[in-house]
PDB file of C-alpha atoms in Angstrom:
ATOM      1  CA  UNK T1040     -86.946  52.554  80.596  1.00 76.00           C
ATOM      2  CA  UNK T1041     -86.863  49.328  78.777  1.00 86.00           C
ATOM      3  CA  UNK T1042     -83.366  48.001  77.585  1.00 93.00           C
ATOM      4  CA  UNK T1043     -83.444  46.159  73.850  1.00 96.00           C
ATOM      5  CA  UNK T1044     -81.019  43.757  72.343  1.00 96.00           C
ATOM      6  CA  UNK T1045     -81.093  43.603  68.947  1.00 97.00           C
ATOM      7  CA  UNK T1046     -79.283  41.052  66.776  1.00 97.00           C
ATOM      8  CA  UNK T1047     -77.442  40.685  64.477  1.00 98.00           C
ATOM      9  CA  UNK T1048     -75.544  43.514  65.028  1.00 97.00           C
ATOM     10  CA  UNK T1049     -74.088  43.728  61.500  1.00 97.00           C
ATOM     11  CA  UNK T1050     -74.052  41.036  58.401  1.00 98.00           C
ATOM     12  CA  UNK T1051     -73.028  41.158  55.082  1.00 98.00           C
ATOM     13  CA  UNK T1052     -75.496  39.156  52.861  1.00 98.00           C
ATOM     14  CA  UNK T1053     -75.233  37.841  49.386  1.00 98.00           C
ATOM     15  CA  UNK T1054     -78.515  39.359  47.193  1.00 98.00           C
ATOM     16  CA  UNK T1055     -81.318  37.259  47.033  1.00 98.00           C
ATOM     17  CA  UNK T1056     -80.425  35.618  50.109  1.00 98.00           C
ATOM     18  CA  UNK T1057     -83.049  36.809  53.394  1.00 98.00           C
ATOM     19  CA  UNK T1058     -81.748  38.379  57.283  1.00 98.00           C
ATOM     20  CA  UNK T1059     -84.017  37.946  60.198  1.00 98.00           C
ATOM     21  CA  UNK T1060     -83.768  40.461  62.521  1.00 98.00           C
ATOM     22  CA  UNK T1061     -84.126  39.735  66.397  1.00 98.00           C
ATOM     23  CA  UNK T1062     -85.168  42.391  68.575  1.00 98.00           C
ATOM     24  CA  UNK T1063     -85.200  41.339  72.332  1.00 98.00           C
ATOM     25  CA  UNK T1064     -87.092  43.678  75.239  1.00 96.00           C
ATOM     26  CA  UNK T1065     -86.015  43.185  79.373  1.00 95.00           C
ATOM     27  CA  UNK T1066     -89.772  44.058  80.330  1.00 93.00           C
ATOM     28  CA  UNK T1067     -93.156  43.555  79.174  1.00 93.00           C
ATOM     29  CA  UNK T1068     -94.133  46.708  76.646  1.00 92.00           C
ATOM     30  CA  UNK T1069     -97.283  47.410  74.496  1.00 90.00           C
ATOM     31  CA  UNK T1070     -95.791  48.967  71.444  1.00 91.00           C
ATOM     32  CA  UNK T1071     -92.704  47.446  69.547  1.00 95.00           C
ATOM     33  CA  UNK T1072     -91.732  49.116  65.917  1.00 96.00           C
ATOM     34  CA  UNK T1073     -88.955  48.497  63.143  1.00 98.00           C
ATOM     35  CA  UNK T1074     -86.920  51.341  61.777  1.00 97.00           C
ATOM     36  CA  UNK T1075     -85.249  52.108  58.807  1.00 98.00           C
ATOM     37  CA  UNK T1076     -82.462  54.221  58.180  1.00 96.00           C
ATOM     38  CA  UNK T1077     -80.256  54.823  55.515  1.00 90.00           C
ATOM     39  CA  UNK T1078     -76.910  56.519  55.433  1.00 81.00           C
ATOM     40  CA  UNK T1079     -76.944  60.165  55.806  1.00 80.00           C
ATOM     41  CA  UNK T1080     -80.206  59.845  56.267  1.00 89.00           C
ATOM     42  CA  UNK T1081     -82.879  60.406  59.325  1.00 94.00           C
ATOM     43  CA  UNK T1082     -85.227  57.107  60.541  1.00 96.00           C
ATOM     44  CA  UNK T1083     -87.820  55.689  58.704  1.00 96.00           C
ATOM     45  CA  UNK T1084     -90.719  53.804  60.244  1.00 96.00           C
ATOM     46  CA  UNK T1085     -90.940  50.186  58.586  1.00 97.00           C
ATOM     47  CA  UNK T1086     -93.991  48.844  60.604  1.00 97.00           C
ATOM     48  CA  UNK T1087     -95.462  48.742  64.415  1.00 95.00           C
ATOM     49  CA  UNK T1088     -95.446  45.138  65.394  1.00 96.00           C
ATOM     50  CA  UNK T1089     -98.586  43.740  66.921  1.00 91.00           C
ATOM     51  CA  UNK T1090     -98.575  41.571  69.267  1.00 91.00           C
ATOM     52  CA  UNK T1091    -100.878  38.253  68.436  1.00 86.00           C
ATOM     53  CA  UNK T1092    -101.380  39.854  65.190  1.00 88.00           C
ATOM     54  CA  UNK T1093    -100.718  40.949  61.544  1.00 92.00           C
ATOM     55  CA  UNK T1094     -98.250  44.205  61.779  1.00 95.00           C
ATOM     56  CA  UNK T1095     -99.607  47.135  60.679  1.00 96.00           C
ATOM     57  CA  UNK T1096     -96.811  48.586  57.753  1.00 97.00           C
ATOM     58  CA  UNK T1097     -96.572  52.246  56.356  1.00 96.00           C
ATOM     59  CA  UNK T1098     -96.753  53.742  52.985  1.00 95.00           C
ATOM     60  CA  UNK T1099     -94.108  51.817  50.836  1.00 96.00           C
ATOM     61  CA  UNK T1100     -93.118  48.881  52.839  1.00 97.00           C
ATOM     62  CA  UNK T1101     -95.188  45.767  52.402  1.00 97.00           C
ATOM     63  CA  UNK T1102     -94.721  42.213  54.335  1.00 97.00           C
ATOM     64  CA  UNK T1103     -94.228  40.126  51.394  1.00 98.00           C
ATOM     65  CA  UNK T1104     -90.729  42.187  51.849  1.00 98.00           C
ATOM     66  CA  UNK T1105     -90.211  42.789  55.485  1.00 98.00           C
ATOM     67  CA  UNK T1106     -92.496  40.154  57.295  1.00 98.00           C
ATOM     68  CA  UNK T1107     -92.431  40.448  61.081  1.00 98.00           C
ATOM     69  CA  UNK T1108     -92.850  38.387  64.061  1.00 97.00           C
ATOM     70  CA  UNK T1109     -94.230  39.606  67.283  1.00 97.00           C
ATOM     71  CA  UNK T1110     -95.442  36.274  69.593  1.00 95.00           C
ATOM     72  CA  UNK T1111     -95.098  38.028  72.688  1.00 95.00           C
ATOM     73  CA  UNK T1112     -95.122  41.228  74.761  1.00 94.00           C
ATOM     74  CA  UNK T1113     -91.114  41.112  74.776  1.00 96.00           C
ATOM     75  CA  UNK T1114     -89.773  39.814  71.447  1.00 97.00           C
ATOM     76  CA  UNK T1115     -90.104  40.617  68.020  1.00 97.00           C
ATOM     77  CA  UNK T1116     -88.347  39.934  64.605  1.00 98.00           C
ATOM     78  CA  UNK T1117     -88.315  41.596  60.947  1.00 98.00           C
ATOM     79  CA  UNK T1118     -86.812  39.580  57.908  1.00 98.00           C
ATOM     80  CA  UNK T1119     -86.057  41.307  55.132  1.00 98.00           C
ATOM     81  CA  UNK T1120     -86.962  39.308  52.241  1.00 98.00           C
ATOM     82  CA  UNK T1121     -84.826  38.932  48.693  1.00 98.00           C
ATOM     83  CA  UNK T1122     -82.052  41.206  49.484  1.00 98.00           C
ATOM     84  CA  UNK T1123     -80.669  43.618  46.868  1.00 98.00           C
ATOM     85  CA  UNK T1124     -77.770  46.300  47.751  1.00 97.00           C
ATOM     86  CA  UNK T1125     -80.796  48.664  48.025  1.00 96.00           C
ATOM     87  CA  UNK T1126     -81.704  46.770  50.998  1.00 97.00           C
ATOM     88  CA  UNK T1127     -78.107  47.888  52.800  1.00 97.00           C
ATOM     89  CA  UNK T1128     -79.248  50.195  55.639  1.00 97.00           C
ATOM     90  CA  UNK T1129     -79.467  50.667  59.822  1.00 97.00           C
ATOM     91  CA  UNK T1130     -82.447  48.339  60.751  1.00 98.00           C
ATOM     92  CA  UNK T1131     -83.992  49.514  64.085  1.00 98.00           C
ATOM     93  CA  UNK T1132     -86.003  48.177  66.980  1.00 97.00           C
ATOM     94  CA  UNK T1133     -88.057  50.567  68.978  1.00 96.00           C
ATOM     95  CA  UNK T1134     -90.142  49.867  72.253  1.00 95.00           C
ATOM     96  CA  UNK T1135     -92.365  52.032  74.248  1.00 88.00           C
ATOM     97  CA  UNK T1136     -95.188  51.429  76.952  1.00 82.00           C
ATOM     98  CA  UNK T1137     -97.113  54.224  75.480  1.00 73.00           C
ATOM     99  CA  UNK T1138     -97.536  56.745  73.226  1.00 66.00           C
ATOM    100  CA  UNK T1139     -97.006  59.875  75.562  1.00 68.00           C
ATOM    101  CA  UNK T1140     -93.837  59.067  76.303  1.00 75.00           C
ATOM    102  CA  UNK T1141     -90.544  58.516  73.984  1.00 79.00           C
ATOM    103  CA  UNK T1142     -89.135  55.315  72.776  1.00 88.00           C
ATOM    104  CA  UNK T1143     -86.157  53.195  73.663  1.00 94.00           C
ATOM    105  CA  UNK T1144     -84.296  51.586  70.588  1.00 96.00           C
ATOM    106  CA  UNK T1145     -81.651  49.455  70.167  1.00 96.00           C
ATOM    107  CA  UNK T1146     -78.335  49.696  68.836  1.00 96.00           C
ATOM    108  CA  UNK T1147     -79.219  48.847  65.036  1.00 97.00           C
ATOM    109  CA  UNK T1148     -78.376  46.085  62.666  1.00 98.00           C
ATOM    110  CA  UNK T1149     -75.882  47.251  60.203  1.00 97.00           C
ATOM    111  CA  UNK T1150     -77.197  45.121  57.169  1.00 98.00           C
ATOM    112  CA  UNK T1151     -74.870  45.503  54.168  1.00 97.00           C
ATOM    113  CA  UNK T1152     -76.193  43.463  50.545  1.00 98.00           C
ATOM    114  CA  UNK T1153     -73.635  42.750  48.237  1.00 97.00           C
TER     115      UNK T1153
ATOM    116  CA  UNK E1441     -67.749  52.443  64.152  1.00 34.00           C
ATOM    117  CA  UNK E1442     -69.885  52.860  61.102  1.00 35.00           C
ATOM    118  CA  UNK E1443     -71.065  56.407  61.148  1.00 37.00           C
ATOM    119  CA  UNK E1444     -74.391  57.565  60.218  1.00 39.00           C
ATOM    120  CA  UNK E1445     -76.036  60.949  58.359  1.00 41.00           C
ATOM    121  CA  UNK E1446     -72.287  61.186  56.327  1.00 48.00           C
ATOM    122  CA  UNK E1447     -74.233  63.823  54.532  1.00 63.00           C
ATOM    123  CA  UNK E1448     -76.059  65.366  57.376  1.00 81.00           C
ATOM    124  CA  UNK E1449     -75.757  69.398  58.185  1.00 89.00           C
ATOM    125  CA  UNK E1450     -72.803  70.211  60.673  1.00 92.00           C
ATOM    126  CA  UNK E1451     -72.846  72.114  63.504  1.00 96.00           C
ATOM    127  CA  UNK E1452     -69.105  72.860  65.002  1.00 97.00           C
ATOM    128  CA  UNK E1453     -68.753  74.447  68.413  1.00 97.00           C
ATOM    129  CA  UNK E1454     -65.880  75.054  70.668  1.00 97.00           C
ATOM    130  CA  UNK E1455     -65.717  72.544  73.434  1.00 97.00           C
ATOM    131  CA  UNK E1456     -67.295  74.608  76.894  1.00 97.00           C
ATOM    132  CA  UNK E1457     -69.129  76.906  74.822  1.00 97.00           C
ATOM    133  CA  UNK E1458     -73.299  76.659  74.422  1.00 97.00           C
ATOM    134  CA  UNK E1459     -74.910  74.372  71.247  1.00 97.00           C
ATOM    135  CA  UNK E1460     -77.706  75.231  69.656  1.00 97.00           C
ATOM    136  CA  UNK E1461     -80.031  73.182  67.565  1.00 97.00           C
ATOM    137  CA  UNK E1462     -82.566  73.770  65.818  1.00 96.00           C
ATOM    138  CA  UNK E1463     -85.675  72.080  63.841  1.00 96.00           C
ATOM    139  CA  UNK E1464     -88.310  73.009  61.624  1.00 95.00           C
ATOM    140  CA  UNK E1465     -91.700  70.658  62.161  1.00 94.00           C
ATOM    141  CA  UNK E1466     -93.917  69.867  59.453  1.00 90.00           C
ATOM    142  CA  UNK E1467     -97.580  69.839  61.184  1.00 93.00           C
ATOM    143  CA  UNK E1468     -98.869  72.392  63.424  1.00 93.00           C
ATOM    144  CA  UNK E1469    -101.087  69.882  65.274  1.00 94.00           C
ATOM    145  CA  UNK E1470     -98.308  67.996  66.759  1.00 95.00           C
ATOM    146  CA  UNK E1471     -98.783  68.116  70.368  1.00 94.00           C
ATOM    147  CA  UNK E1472     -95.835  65.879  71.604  1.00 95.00           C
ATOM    148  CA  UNK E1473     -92.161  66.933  70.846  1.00 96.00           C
ATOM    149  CA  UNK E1474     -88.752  64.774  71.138  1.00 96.00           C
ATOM    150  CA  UNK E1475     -84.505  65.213  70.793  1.00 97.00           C
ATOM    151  CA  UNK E1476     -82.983  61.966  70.473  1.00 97.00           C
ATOM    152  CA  UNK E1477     -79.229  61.701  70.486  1.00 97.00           C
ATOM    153  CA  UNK E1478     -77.423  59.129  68.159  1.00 96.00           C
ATOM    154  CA  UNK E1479     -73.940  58.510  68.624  1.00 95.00           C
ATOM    155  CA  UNK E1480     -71.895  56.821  65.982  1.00 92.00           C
ATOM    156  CA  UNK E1481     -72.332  52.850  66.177  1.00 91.00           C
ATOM    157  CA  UNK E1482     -75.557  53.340  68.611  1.00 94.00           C
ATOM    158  CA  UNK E1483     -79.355  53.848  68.217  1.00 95.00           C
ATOM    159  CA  UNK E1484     -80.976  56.933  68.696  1.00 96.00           C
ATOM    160  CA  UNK E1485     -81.369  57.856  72.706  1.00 96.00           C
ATOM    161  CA  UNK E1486     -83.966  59.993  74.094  1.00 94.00           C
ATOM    162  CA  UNK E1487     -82.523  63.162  75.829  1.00 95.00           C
ATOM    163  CA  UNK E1488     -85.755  65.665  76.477  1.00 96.00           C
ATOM    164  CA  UNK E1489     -89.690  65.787  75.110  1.00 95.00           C
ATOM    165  CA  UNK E1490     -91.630  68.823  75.155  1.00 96.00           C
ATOM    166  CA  UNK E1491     -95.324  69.230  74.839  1.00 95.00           C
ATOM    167  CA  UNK E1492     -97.242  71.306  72.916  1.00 96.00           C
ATOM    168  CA  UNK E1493     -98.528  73.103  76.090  1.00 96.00           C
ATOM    169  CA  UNK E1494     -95.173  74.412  76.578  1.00 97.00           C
ATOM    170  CA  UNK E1495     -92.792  76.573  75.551  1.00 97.00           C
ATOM    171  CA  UNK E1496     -90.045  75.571  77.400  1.00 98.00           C
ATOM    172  CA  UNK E1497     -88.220  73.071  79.505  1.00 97.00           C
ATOM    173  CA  UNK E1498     -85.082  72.233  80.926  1.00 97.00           C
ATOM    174  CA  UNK E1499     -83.331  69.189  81.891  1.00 95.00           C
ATOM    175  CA  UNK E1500     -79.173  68.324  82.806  1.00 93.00           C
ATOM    176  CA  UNK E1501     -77.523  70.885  80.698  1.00 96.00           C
ATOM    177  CA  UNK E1502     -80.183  70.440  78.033  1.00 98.00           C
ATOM    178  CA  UNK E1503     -82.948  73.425  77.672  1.00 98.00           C
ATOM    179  CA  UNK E1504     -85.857  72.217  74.452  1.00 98.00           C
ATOM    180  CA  UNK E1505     -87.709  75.756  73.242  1.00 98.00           C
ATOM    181  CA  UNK E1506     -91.243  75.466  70.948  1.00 98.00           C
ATOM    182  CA  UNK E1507     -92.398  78.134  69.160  1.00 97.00           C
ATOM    183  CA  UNK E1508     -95.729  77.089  67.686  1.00 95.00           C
ATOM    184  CA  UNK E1509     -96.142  80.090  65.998  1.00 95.00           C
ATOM    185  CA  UNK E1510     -93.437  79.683  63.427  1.00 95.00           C
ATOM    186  CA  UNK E1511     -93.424  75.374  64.095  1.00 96.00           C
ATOM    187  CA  UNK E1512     -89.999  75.723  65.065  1.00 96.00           C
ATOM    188  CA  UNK E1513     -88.092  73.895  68.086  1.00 97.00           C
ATOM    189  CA  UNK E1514     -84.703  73.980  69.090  1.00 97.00           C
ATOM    190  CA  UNK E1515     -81.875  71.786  71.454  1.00 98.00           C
ATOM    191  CA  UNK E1516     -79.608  74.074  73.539  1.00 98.00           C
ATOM    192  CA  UNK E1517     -76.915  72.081  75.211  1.00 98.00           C
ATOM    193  CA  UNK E1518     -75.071  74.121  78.119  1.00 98.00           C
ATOM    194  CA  UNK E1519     -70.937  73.690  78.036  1.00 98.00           C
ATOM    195  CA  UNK E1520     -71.110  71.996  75.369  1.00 98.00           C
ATOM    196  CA  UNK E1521     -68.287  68.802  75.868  1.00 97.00           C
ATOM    197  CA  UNK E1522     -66.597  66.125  74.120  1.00 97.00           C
ATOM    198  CA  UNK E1523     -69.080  63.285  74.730  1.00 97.00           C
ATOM    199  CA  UNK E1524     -71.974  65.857  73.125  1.00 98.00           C
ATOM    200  CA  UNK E1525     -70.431  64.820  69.473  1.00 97.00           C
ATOM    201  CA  UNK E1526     -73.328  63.040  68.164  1.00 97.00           C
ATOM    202  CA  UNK E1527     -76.171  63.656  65.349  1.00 96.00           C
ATOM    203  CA  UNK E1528     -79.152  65.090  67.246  1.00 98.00           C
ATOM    204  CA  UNK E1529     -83.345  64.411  65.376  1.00 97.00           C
ATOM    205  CA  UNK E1530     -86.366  66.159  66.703  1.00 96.00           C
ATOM    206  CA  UNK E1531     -89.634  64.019  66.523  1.00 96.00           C
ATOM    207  CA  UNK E1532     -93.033  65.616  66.133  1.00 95.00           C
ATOM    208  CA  UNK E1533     -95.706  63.472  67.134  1.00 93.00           C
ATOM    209  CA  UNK E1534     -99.851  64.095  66.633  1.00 89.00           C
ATOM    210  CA  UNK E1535    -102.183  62.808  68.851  1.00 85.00           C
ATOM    211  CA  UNK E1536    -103.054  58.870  68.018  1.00 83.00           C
ATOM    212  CA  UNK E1537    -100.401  58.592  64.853  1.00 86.00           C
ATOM    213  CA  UNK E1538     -96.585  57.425  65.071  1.00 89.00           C
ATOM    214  CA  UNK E1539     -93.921  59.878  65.234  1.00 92.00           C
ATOM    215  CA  UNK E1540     -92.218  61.754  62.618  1.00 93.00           C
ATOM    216  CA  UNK E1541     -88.156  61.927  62.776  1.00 95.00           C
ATOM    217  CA  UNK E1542     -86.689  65.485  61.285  1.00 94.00           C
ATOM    218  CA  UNK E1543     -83.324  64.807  59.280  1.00 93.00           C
ATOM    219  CA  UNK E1544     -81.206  65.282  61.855  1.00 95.00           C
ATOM    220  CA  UNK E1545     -77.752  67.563  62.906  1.00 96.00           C
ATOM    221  CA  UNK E1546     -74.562  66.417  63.250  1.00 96.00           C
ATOM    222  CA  UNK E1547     -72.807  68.557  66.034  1.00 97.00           C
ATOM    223  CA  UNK E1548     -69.010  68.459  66.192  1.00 96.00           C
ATOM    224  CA  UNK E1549     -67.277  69.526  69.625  1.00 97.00           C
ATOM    225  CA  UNK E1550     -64.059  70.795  68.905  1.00 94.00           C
ATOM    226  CA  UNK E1551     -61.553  71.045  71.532  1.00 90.00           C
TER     227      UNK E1551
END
């Protein structure tokens, strides 16, 4: 399976300020998507990031907010935009070559907004 | 590290003895099942999948059980050890959508 790198691995932002997110795959893989997840709490799916194109966000998150890259089969990046504490979560990559089979994520970003 | 689900249910089992976990889905068309395994500081790691044409199967000390009837699917770890510490999700998946992440069990090996 795909290994992901995914940096930074934690930060500590001032509010107002904005994080970009790097999420780095070691193979070619059609579906990349950014995570959410908030302490004590299970994963929530930001957005699937299309490659070449606009990414394609769920109910709740818009990209004015989280804006993400995706220029390639193998890279991908979320910013989250205008930081307030509620912002302070586990941000999460997640790659997969298709949908029958799991997907790989990487280690987090530990984003904390003070 | 920085632990995750603080406030997450707790399951506590002897170290060597058998783990079971268990997970109520929310939509009886799911047709792909996962257990992912998130240790403290890590992301979430895939340990078994099930499909919805099964009832059971069985991996490295790890056994996944679905019950459609009742949308109910459970994690049994065998011997349960130290390095099993961890909080374990089940993800439900239907055909063509993204998958759905339950809210997870922390289980606690005690030795």
């Amino acid at each position: 399976s795909a290994v992901i790198s995914q940096k930074p691995s934690r930060d500590i932002c001032q509010r107002g300020t904005s994080l970009t997110i790097q999420c780095q795959v070691d193979s070619q893989v059609t579906m990349m998507f950014w995570y959410r997840q908030q302490p004590g709490q299970s994963l929530t799916l930001i957005a699937t990031a299309n490659q070449g194109s606009e990414a394609t966000y769920e109910s709740g998150f818009v990209i004015d907010k989280f804006p993400i890259s995706r220029p390639n089969l193998t890279f991908s990046t979320l910013t989250v935009s205008n930081m307030s504490p509620e912002d302070s979560s586990i941000y999460l990559c997640s790659a997969g070559e298709t949908e029958n089979y799991g997907y790989t994520f990487g280690s987090g970003t530990r984003l904390t907004v003070v | 590290g920085e632990s995750v689900g603080l406030h997450l249910p707790t399951l506590s089992v002897q170290e060597g003895d058998n783990s079971i976990i268990n997970c109520a889905y929310s939509n009886s068309a799911s047709d792909y099942f996962i257990w992912y395994k998130q240790e403290s500081g890590k992301g979430p790691q895939f340990i078994i999948d099930i499909r919805s044409n099964m009832d059971k199967r069985q991996g490295q000390r790890v056994t996944v059980l679905l019950n459609k009837t009742v949308k109910h699917l459970s994690l049994q770890i065998a011997a349960t050890q130290p390095g099993d510490s961890a909080v374990y999700f089940c993800a439900e998946r239907l055909e063509g959508q993204n998958f759905v992440f339950g809210p997870g069990t922390r289980l606690s090996v005690l030795p």
